[in-house]
Coordinates of C-alpha atoms and ligand atoms in Angstrom, one line a residue:
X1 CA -22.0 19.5 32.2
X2 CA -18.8 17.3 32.4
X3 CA -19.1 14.9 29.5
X4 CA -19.3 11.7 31.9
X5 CA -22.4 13.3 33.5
X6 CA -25.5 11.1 33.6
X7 CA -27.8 12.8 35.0
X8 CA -29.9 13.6 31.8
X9 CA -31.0 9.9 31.4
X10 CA -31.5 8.3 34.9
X11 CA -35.5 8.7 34.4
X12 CA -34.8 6.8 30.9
X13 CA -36.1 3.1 31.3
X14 CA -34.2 0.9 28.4
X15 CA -30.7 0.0 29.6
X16 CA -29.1 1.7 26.6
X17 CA -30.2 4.8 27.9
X18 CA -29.9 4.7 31.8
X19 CA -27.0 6.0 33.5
X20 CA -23.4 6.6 32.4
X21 CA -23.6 3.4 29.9
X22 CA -25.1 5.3 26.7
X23 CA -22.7 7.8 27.4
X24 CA -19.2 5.8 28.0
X25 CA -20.4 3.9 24.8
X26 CA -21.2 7.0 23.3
X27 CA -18.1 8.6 24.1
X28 CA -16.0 5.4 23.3
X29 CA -17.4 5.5 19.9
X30 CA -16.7 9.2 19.2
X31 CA -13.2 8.0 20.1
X32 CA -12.7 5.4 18.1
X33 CA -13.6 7.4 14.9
X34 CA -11.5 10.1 16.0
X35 CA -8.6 7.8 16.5
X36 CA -9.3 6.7 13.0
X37 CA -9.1 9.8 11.7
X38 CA -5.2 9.6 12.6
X39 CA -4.6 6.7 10.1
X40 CA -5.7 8.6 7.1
X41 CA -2.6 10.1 6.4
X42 CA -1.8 6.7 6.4
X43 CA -4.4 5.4 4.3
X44 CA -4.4 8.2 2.0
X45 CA -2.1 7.1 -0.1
X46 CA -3.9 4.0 -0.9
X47 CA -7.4 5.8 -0.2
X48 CA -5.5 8.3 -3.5
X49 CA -4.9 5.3 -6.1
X50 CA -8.5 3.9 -5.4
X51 CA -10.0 7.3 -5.5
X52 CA -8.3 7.7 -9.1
X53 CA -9.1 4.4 -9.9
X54 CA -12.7 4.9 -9.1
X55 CA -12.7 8.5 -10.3
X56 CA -12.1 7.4 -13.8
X57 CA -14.9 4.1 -13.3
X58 CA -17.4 6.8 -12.2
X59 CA -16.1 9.5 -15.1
X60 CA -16.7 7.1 -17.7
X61 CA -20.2 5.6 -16.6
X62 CA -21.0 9.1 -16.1
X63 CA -20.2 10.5 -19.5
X64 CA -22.2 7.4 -21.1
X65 CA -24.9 8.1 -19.0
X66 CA -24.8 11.6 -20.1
X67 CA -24.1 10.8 -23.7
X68 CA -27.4 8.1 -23.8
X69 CA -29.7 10.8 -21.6
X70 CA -28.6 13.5 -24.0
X71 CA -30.2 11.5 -26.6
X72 CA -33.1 10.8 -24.6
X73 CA -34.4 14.4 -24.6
X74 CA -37.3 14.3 -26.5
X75 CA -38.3 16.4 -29.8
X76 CA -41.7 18.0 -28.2
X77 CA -39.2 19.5 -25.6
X78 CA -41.5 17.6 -22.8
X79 CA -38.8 16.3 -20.3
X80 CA -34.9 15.8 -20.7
X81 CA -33.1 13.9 -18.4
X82 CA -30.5 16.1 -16.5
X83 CA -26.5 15.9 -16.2
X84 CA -26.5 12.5 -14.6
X85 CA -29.6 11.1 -15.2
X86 CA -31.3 11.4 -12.1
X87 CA -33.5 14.6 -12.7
X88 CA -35.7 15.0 -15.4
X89 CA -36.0 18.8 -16.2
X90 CA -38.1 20.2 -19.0
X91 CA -35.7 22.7 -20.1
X92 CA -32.4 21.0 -20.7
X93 CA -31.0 24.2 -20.3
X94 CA -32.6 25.4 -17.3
X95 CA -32.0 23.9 -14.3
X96 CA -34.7 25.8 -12.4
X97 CA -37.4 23.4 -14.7
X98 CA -36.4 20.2 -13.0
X99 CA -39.7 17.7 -12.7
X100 CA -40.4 16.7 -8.7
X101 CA -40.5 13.7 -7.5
X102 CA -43.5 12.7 -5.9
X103 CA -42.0 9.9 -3.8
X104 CA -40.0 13.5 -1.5
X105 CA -41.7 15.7 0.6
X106 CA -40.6 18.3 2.0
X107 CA -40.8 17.6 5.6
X108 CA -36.8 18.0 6.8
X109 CA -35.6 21.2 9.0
X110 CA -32.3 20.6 7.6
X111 CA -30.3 18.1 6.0
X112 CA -26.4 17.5 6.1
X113 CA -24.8 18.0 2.9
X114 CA -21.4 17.5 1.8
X115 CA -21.0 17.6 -2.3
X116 CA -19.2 14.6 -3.9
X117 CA -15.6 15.4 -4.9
X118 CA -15.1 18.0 -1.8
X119 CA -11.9 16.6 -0.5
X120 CA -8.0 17.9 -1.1
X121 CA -6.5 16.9 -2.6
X122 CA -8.3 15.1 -5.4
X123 CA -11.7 17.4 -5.5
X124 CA -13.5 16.6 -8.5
X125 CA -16.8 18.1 -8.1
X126 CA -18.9 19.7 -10.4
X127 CA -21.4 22.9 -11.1
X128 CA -23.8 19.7 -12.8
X129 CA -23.4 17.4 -9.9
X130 CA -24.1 20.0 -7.3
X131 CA -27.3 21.6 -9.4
X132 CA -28.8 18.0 -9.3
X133 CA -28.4 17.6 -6.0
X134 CA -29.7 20.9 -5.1
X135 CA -32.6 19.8 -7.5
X136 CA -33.3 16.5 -5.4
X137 CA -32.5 18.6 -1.8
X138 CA -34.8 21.0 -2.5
X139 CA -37.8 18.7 -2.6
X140 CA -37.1 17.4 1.1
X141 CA -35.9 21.0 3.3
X142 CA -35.2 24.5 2.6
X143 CA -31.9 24.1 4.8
X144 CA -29.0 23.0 4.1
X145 CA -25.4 23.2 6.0
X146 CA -21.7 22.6 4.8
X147 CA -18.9 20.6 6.4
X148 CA -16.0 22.9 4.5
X149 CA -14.8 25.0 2.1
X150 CA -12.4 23.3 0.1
X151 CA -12.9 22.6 -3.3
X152 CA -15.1 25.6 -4.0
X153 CA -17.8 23.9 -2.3
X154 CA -19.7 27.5 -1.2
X155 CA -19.7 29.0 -4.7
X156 CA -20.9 25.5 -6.1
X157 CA -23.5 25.2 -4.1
X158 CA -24.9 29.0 -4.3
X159 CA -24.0 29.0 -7.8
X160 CA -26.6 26.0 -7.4
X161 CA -29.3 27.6 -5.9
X162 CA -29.1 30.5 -8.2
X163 CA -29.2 28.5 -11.2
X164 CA -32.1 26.1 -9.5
X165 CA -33.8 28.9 -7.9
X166 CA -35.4 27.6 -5.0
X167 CA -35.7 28.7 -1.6
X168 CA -32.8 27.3 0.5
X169 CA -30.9 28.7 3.0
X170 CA -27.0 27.0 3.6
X171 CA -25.0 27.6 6.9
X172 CA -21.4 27.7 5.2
X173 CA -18.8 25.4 6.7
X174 CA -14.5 25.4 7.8
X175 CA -13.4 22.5 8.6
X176 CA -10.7 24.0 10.4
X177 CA -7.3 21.7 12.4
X178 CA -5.2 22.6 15.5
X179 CA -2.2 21.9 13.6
X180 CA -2.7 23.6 9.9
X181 CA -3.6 27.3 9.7
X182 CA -3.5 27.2 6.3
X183 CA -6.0 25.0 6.1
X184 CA -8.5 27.6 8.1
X185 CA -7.2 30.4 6.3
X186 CA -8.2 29.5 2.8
X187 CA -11.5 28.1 3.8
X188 CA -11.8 31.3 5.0
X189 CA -10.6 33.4 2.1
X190 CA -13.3 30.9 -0.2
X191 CA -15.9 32.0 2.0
X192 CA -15.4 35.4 1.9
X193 CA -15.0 35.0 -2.1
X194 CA -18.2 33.4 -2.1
X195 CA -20.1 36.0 0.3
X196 CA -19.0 38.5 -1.9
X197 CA -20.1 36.7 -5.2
X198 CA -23.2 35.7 -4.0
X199 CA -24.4 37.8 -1.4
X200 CA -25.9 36.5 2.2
X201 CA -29.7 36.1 1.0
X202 CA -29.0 32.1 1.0
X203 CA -26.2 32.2 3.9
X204 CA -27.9 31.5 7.6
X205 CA -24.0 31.7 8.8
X206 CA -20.5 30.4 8.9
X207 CA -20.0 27.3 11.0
X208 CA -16.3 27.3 12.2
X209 CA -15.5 23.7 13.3
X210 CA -16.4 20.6 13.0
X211 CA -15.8 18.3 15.6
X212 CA -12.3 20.7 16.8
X213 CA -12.9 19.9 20.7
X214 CA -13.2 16.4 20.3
X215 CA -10.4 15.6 17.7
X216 CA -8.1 17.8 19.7
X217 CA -8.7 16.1 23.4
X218 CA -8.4 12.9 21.5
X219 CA -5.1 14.3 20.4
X220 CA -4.1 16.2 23.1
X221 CA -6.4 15.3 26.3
X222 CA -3.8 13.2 27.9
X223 CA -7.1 10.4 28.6
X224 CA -9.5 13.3 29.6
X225 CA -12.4 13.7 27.5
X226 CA -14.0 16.8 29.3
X227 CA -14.3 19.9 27.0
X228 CA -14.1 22.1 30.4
X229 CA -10.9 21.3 31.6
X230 CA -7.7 22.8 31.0
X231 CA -6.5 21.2 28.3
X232 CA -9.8 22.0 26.8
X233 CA -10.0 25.6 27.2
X234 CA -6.1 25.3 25.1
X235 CA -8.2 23.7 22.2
X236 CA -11.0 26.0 22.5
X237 CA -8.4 29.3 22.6
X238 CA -7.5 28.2 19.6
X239 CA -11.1 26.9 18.3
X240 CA -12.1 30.3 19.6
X241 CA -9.5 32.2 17.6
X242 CA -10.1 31.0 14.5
X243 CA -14.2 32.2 15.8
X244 CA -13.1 35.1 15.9
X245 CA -11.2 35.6 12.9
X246 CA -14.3 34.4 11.0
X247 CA -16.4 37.4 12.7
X248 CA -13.8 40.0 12.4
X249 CA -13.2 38.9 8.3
X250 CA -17.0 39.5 7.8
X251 CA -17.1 42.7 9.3
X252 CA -14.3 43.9 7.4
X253 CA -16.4 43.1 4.2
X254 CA -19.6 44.9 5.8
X255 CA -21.3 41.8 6.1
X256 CA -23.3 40.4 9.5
X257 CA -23.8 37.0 9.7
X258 CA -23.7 34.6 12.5
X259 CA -21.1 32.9 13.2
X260 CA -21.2 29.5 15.3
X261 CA -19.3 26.1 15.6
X262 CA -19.9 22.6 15.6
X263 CA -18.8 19.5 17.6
X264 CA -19.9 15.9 18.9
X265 CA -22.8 16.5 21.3
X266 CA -20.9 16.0 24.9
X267 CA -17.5 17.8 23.5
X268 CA -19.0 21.9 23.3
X269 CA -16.4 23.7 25.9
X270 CA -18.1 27.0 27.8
X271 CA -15.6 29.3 26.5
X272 CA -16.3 28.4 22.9
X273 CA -20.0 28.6 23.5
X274 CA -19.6 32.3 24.6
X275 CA -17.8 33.0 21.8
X276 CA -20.9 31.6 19.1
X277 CA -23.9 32.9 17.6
X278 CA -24.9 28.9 17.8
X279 CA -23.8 25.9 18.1
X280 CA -24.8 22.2 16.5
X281 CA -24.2 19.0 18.0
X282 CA -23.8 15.8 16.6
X283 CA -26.3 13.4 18.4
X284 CA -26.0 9.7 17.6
X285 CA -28.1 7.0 19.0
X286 CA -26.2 4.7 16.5
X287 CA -22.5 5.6 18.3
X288 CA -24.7 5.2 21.4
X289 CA -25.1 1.9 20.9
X290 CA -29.3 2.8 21.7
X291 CA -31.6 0.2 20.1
X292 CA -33.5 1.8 17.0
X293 CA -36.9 1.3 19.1
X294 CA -35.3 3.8 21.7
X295 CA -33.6 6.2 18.9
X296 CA -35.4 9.0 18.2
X297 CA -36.4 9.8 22.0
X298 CA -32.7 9.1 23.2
X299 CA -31.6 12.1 20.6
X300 CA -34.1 14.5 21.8
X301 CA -33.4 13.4 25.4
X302 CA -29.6 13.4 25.1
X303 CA -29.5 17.2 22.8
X304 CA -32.0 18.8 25.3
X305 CA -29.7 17.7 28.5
X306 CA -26.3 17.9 27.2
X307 CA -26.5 20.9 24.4
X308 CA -29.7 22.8 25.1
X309 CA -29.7 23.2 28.3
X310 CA -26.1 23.8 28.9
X311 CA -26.4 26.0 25.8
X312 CA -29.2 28.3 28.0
X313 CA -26.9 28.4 31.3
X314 CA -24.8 31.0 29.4
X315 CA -25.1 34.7 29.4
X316 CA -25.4 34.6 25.6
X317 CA -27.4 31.6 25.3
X318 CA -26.3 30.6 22.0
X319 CA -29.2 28.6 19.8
X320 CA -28.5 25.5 19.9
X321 CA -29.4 22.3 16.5
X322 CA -28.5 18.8 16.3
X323 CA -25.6 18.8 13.8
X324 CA -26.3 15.8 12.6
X325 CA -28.6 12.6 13.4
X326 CA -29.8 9.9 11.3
X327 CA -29.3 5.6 10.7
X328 CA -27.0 3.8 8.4
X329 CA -28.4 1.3 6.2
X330 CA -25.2 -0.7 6.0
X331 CA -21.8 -1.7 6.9
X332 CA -18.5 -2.9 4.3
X333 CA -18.2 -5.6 7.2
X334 CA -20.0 -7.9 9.2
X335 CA -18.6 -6.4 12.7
X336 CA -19.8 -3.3 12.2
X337 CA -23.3 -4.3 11.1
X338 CA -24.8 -3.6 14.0
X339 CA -24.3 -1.3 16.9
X340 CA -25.4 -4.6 20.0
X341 CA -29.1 -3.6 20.1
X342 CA -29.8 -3.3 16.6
X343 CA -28.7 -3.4 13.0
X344 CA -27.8 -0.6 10.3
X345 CA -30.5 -1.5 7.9
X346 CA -32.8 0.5 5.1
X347 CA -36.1 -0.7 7.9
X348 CA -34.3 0.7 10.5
X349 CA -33.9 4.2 9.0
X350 CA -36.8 4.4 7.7
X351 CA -38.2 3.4 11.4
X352 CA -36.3 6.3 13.1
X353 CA -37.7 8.5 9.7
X354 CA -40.8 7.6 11.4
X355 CA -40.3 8.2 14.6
X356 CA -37.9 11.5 14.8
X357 CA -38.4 13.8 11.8
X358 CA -42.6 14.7 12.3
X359 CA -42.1 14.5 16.3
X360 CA -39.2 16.5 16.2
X361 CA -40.8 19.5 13.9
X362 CA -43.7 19.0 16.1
X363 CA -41.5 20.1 19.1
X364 CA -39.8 23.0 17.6
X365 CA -36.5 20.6 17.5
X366 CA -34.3 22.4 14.9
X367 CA -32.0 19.7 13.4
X368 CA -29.6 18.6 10.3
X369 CA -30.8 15.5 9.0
X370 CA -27.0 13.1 8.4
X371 CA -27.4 13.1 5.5
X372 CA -28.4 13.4 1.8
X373 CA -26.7 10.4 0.1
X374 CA -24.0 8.0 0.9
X375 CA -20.7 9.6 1.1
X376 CA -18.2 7.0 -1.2
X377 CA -14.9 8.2 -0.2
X378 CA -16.0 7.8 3.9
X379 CA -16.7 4.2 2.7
X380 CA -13.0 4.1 1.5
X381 CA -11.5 5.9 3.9
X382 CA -13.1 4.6 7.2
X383 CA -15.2 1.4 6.4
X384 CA -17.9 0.3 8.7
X385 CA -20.9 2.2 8.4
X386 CA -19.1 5.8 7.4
X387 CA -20.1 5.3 4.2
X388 CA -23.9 4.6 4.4
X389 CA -25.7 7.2 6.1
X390 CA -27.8 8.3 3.0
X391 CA -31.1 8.9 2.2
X392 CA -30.1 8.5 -1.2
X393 CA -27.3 5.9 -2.6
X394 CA -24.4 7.6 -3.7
X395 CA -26.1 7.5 -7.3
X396 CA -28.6 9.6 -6.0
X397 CA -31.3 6.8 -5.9
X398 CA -33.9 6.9 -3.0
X399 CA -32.8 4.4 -0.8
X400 CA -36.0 1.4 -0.4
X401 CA -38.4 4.3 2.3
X402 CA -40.8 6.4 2.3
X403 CA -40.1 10.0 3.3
X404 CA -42.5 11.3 6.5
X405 CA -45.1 13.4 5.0
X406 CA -45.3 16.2 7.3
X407 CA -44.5 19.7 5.7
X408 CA -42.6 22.5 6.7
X409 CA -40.8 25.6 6.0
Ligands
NAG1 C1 -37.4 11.2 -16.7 O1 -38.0 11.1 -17.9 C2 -38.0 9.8 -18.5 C3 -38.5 9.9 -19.9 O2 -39.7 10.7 -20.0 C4 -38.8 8.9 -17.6 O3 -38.7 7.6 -18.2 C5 -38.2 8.9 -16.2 O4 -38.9 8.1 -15.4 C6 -38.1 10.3 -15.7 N1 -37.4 10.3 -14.5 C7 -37.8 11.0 -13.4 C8 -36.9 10.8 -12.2 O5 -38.7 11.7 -13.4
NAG2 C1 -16.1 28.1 -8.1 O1 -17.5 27.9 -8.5 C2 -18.1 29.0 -9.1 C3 -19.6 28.7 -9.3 O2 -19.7 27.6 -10.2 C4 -17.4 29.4 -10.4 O3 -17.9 30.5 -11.0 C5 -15.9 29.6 -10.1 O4 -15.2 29.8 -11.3 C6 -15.3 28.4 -9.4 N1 -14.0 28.6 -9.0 C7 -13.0 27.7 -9.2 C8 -11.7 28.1 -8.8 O5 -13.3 26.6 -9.7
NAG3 C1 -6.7 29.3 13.3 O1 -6.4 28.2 14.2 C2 -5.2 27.6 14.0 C3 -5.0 26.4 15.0 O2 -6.2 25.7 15.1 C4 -4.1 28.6 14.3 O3 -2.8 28.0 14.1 C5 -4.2 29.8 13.4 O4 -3.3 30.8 13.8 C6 -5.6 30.4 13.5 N1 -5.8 31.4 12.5 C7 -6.4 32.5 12.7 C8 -6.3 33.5 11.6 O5 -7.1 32.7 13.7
NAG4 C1 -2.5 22.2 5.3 O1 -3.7 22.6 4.7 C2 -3.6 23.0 3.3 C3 -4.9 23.5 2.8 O2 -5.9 22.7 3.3 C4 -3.0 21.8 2.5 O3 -2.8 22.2 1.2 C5 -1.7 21.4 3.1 O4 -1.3 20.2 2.5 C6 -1.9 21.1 4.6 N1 -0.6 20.8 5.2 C7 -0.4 19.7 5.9 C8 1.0 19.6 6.5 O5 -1.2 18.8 6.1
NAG5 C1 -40.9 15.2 21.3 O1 -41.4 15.6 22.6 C2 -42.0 14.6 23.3 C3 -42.6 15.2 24.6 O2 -41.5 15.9 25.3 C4 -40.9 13.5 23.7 O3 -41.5 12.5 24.4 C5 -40.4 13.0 22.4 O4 -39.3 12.1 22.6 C6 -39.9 14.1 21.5 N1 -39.5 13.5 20.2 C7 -38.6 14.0 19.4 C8 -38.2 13.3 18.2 O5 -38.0 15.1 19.7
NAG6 C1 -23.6 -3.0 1.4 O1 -22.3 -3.2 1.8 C2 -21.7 -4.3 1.1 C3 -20.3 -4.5 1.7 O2 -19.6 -3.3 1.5 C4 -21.6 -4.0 -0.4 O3 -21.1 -5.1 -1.1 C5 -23.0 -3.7 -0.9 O4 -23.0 -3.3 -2.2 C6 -23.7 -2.7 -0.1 N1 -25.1 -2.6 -0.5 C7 -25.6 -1.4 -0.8 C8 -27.0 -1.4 -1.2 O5 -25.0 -0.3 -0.8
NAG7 C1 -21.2 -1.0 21.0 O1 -21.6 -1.9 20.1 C2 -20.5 -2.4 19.2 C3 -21.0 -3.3 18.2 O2 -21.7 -4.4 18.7 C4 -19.5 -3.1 20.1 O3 -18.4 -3.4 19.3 C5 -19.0 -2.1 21.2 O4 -18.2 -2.8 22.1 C6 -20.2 -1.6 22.0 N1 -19.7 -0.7 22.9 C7 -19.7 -0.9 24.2 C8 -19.1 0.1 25.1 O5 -20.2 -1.9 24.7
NAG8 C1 -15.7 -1.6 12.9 O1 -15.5 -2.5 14.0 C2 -14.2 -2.5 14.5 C3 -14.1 -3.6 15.5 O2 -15.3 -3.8 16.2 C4 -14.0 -1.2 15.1 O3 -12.7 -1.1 15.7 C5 -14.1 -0.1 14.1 O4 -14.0 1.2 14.6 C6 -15.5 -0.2 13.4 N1 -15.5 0.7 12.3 C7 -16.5 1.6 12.2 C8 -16.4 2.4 11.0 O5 -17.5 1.6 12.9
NAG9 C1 -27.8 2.9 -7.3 O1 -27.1 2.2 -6.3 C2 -27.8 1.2 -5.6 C3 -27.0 0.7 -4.4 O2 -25.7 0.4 -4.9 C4 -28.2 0.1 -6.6 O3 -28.9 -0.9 -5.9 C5 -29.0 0.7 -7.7 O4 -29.3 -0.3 -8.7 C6 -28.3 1.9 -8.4 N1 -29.2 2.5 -9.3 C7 -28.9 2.9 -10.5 C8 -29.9 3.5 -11.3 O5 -27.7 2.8 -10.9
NAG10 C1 -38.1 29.7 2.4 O1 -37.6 28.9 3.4 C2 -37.6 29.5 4.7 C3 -36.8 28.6 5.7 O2 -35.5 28.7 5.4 C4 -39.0 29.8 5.1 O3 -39.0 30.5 6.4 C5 -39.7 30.6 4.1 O4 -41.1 30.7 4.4 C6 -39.6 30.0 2.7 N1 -40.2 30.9 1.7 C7 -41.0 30.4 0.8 C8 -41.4 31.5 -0.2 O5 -41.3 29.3 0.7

C-alpha cells in the first residue's frame, strides 16, 4: 500500500480520479499544509496579538448578547435564550431543556469537533460555550471525536454531556509531536483526569495522533512520503510509543478502552496499525483536487482502497473510519477559492451533504463528518479555506443547507 500506489482508482472514469493524479495532488496538498504548519511558530506571534485582539471583540459582543438574551427570558418561564444566544432552553438553568431545532436531523455517524478556545497557549473556552454546542451537536449524531486535550477540552465536553444529558459518545483526542513529550504527557495526564471524573460511559476511546506520520516524513522523510519505509517505521516507534503509553496508563487506572490513532488517509504505517484498536483517516476529495460531482464516491473509493483494505491485511485488523471528510464553503483569498474542478461554496457542501452522508450510512461507512462550525483561529493561522469547513458559522448559525434527513443511531 505505498502511498504513490494507484491501483484503487484505475476503474474510476473522471480524470481527477484515474491513476496516480488524484493521489500526487492529493499528496502534494497534504504537504503543503503540513509545510505550513512549520510557519506557525512564526506566525504565532502575530496569530497571539490578533487572537487577543479578537478575543476581547468576541468577549464583549458576547457579554451584550448575554446581557440582552438574559433579559429576553420571559416571565411565563416558556423559553430563555441560552449562554450565547443560539439555543433557546426552557429552563435557563437547565441545560438538558434546550428547544430543537427542526431545520437538524439527526442523520450524522460522527462529526469532528474541536471546542472554540482549545489552543495553548491562549485557550479561552468555556463550560457555556461547550454545553451550547453539545446542545446544537446533539441534534445532528450521537458521536463525537476530539482533536486534543489541551485546555481541559475532555472534562468540558463530558462535563457537557452530563449537564445536557443526551446520548453521545466522544473518542477523546492527543495531539501528540515528535519533538515535545511534554506536550503528549499532559494530554495524557488530562485524559486520565477526565476518565476518572467522568467515567467511560461517553468515552468510545483515546485517539493518539493526529496526522503524526505525515507531519513527521514531511519533517524528517528526506523527500519520501511512504509511511512503510524506514524513516517511517522511526516516526511510527515513536507514534507507537506514545500508543502504548496511552494503553498501559489506562490499565493502570483499571480502565479498558480502545485505543487507536489518526492520520491523513495514504500516511497509516503497518507497524502503527498493529499497534491500534482503530484507526481514522482523513479522506479529502477537496485536497484531491476531485470535482464536487465526483466527491462523495472518490471518498468512499479512496478510504475502502487505501485504509480499509490495508487496515484488513493485518493480523489485527484494526476498524478502520474516515477521520474527517467534508466541503468548505469559502476561502480568505481568491487563489484558494477553488480546488481546479470546482469551488468551495455553501451549494457545493450542501451537494456533497447530498450525495455522501445517506449513501454512506446506507453502506455501513463509519465516518467523522469535518466539521461542526468554522474553526476562527485556522482562518488566522493558515488562510485559504482552513477556516471554513463548518456546518455552522463560527457563531453557530446553520450555514444557507439543508441537513439530509436520514436517521440514525
Ligand atoms: C428562541 O426564543 C426566542 C423568543 O421566544 C425566539 O424568537 C427565537 O427564534 C428562538 N430561537 C431558537 C433558535 O429557537
Ligand atoms: C475542567 O473542566 C471541568 C468541567 O467543567 C471543571 O470541573 C474543572 O474545574 C476544569 N478544570 C480546569 C483546570 O479548568
Ligand atoms: C511520546 O512521544 C514523544 C515523541 O513523539 C517521545 O519523546 C516521548 O518520550 C513519548 N512519551 C511517552 C511517555 O511515551
Ligand atoms: C511543549 O508542549 C508544552 C505543552 O503542550 C508547552 O507548554 C511547551 O511550550 C512546548 N514546548 C515547546 C518547546 O514548544
Ligand atoms: C456507497 O456504495 C455504492 C456501491 O458500492 C458506491 O457506488 C457509492 O459510491 C458509495 N457511496 C458512499 C458515499 O459511500
Ligand atoms: C468569506 O471570506 C471572505 C474573505 O475572507 C470574508 O470577507 C467573508 O466574510 C467570508 N464570508 C462568510 C460568509 O464567512
Ligand atoms: C490543485 O488545485 C489547486 C487550485 O486550483 C492548484 O493550485 C494546484 O496546483 C492543483 N494541484 C495540482 C497538482 O495540479
Ligand atoms: C492558498 O494558495 C496558495 C497558492 O496557490 C497555496 O500555497 C496555499 O497553500 C493555499 N492555502 C490554503 C490554505 O489552501
Ligand atoms: C453569523 O455569521 C454569518 C457569517 O459570517 C453571518 O452571515 C451571520 O449574519 C451571523 N449571524 C448572527 C446571528 O450574528
Ligand atoms: C445512543 O447512541 C448510540 C450510538 O452512539 C446508539 O447505539 C444508541 O442506540 C443510542 N441510544 C439511545 C437511547 O438513543
Amino acid at each position: 500500500m505505498p502511498a504513490d500506489s494507484n491501483g484503487g482508482y484505475t476503474n474510476m472514469e473522471s480524470p481527477y480520479n484515474n491513476s496516480a493524479y488524484s493521489q500526487s495532488q492529493w499528496l502534494e496538498k497534504q504537504q503543503s499544509r503540513s509545510k505550513r504548519s512549520r510557519c506557525i511558530v512564526v506566525t504565532a506571534l502575530i496569530g497571539l496579538v490578533i487572537l487577543v485582539a479578537a478575543g476581547v471583540i468576541v468577549g464583549v459582543l458576547l457579554s451584550r448578547k448575554h446581557s440582552s438574551s438574559s433579559s429576553s427570558s420571559s416571565a411565563n418561564g416558556a423559553t430563555t435564550v441560552g449562554p450565547s444566544g443560539v439555543v433557546n432552553q426552557t429552563n435557563p438553568n437547565d441545560p438538558s431543556t434546550f428547544v430543537r431545532d427542526a431545520r437538524l436531523k439527526h442523520s450524522f455517524y460522527g462529526l469532528a469537533y474541536t471546542p472554540a478556545g482549545s489552543q495553548l497557549p491562549e485557550c479561552g473556552n468555556s463550560l457555556d460555550q461547550v454545553i451550547e454546542d453539545i446542545q446544537l451537536i446533539s441534534q445532528l449524531t450521537s458521536r463525537i471525536r476530539l482533536y486534543g486535550a489541551d485546555c481541559n477540552q475532555s472534562a468540558l465536553v463530558l462535563e457537557a454531556i452530563k449537564q445536557t444529558k443526551v446520548n453521545m459518545t466522544v473518542f477523546l483526542g492527543i495531539y501528540n509531536v515528535p519533538t515535545n513529550a511534554t506536550a503528549y504527557s499532559e494530554q495524557r495526564d488530562k485524559v486520565i483526569d477526565a476518565i476518572q471524573t467522568y467515567g467511560t460511559d461517553h468515552i468510545a476511546g483515546v485517539t493518539v495522533g493526529n496526522e503524526f506520520m505525515l507531519n513527521y516524513l514531511d519533517a524528517y522523510g528526506g523527500g519520501t512520503d511512504t509511511p512503510n519505509s524506514a524513516i517511517g517505521n522511526q516516526g511510527a516507534a515513536l507514534l507507537n510509543s506514545n500508543i502504548t503509553d496511552m494503553r498501559n496508563s489506562l490499565s493502570n487506572i483499571g480502565v479498558s478502552l480502545q485505543v487507536g490513532t489518526s492520520d491523513a488517509g495514504s500516511y497509516f504505517n503497518n507497524e502503527v496499525l498493529a499497534n491500534v484498536d482503530y484507526g481514522m483517516a482523513n479522506v479529502h476529495p477537496w485536497f484531491a483536487n476531485v470535482s464536487i460531482d465526483q466527491a462523495a464516491a472518490w471518498t468512499n473509493e479512496f478510504f475502502q482502497t487505501q485504509d480499509v483494505q490495508v487496515a484488513q491485511a493485518l493480523s489485527n485488523s484494526p476498524k478502520m473510519y474516515i477521520a474527517e471528510t467534508g466541503w468548505p464553503t469559502n476561502s480568505s483569498d481568491v487563489g484558494n477559492e477553488s480546488n481546479g474542478p470546482s469551488t468551495a461554496s455553501e451549494p457545493n457542501l450542501q451537494t456533497f451533504l447530498d450525495t455522501f452522508v445517506c449513501q454512506a450510512n446506507q453502506n455501513g461507512t463509519d465516518y467523522f463528518f469535518f466539521e461542526f462550525f468554522d474553526e476562527t483561529w485556522k482562518l488566522i493561522q493558515f488562510g485559504g479555506v482552513e477556516g471554513y469547513w463548518g456546518l455552522f458559522y463560527a457563531n453557530k448559525t446553520l450555514k444557507d443547507i439543508t441537513i439530509p434527513d436520514c436517521e440514525i443511531d
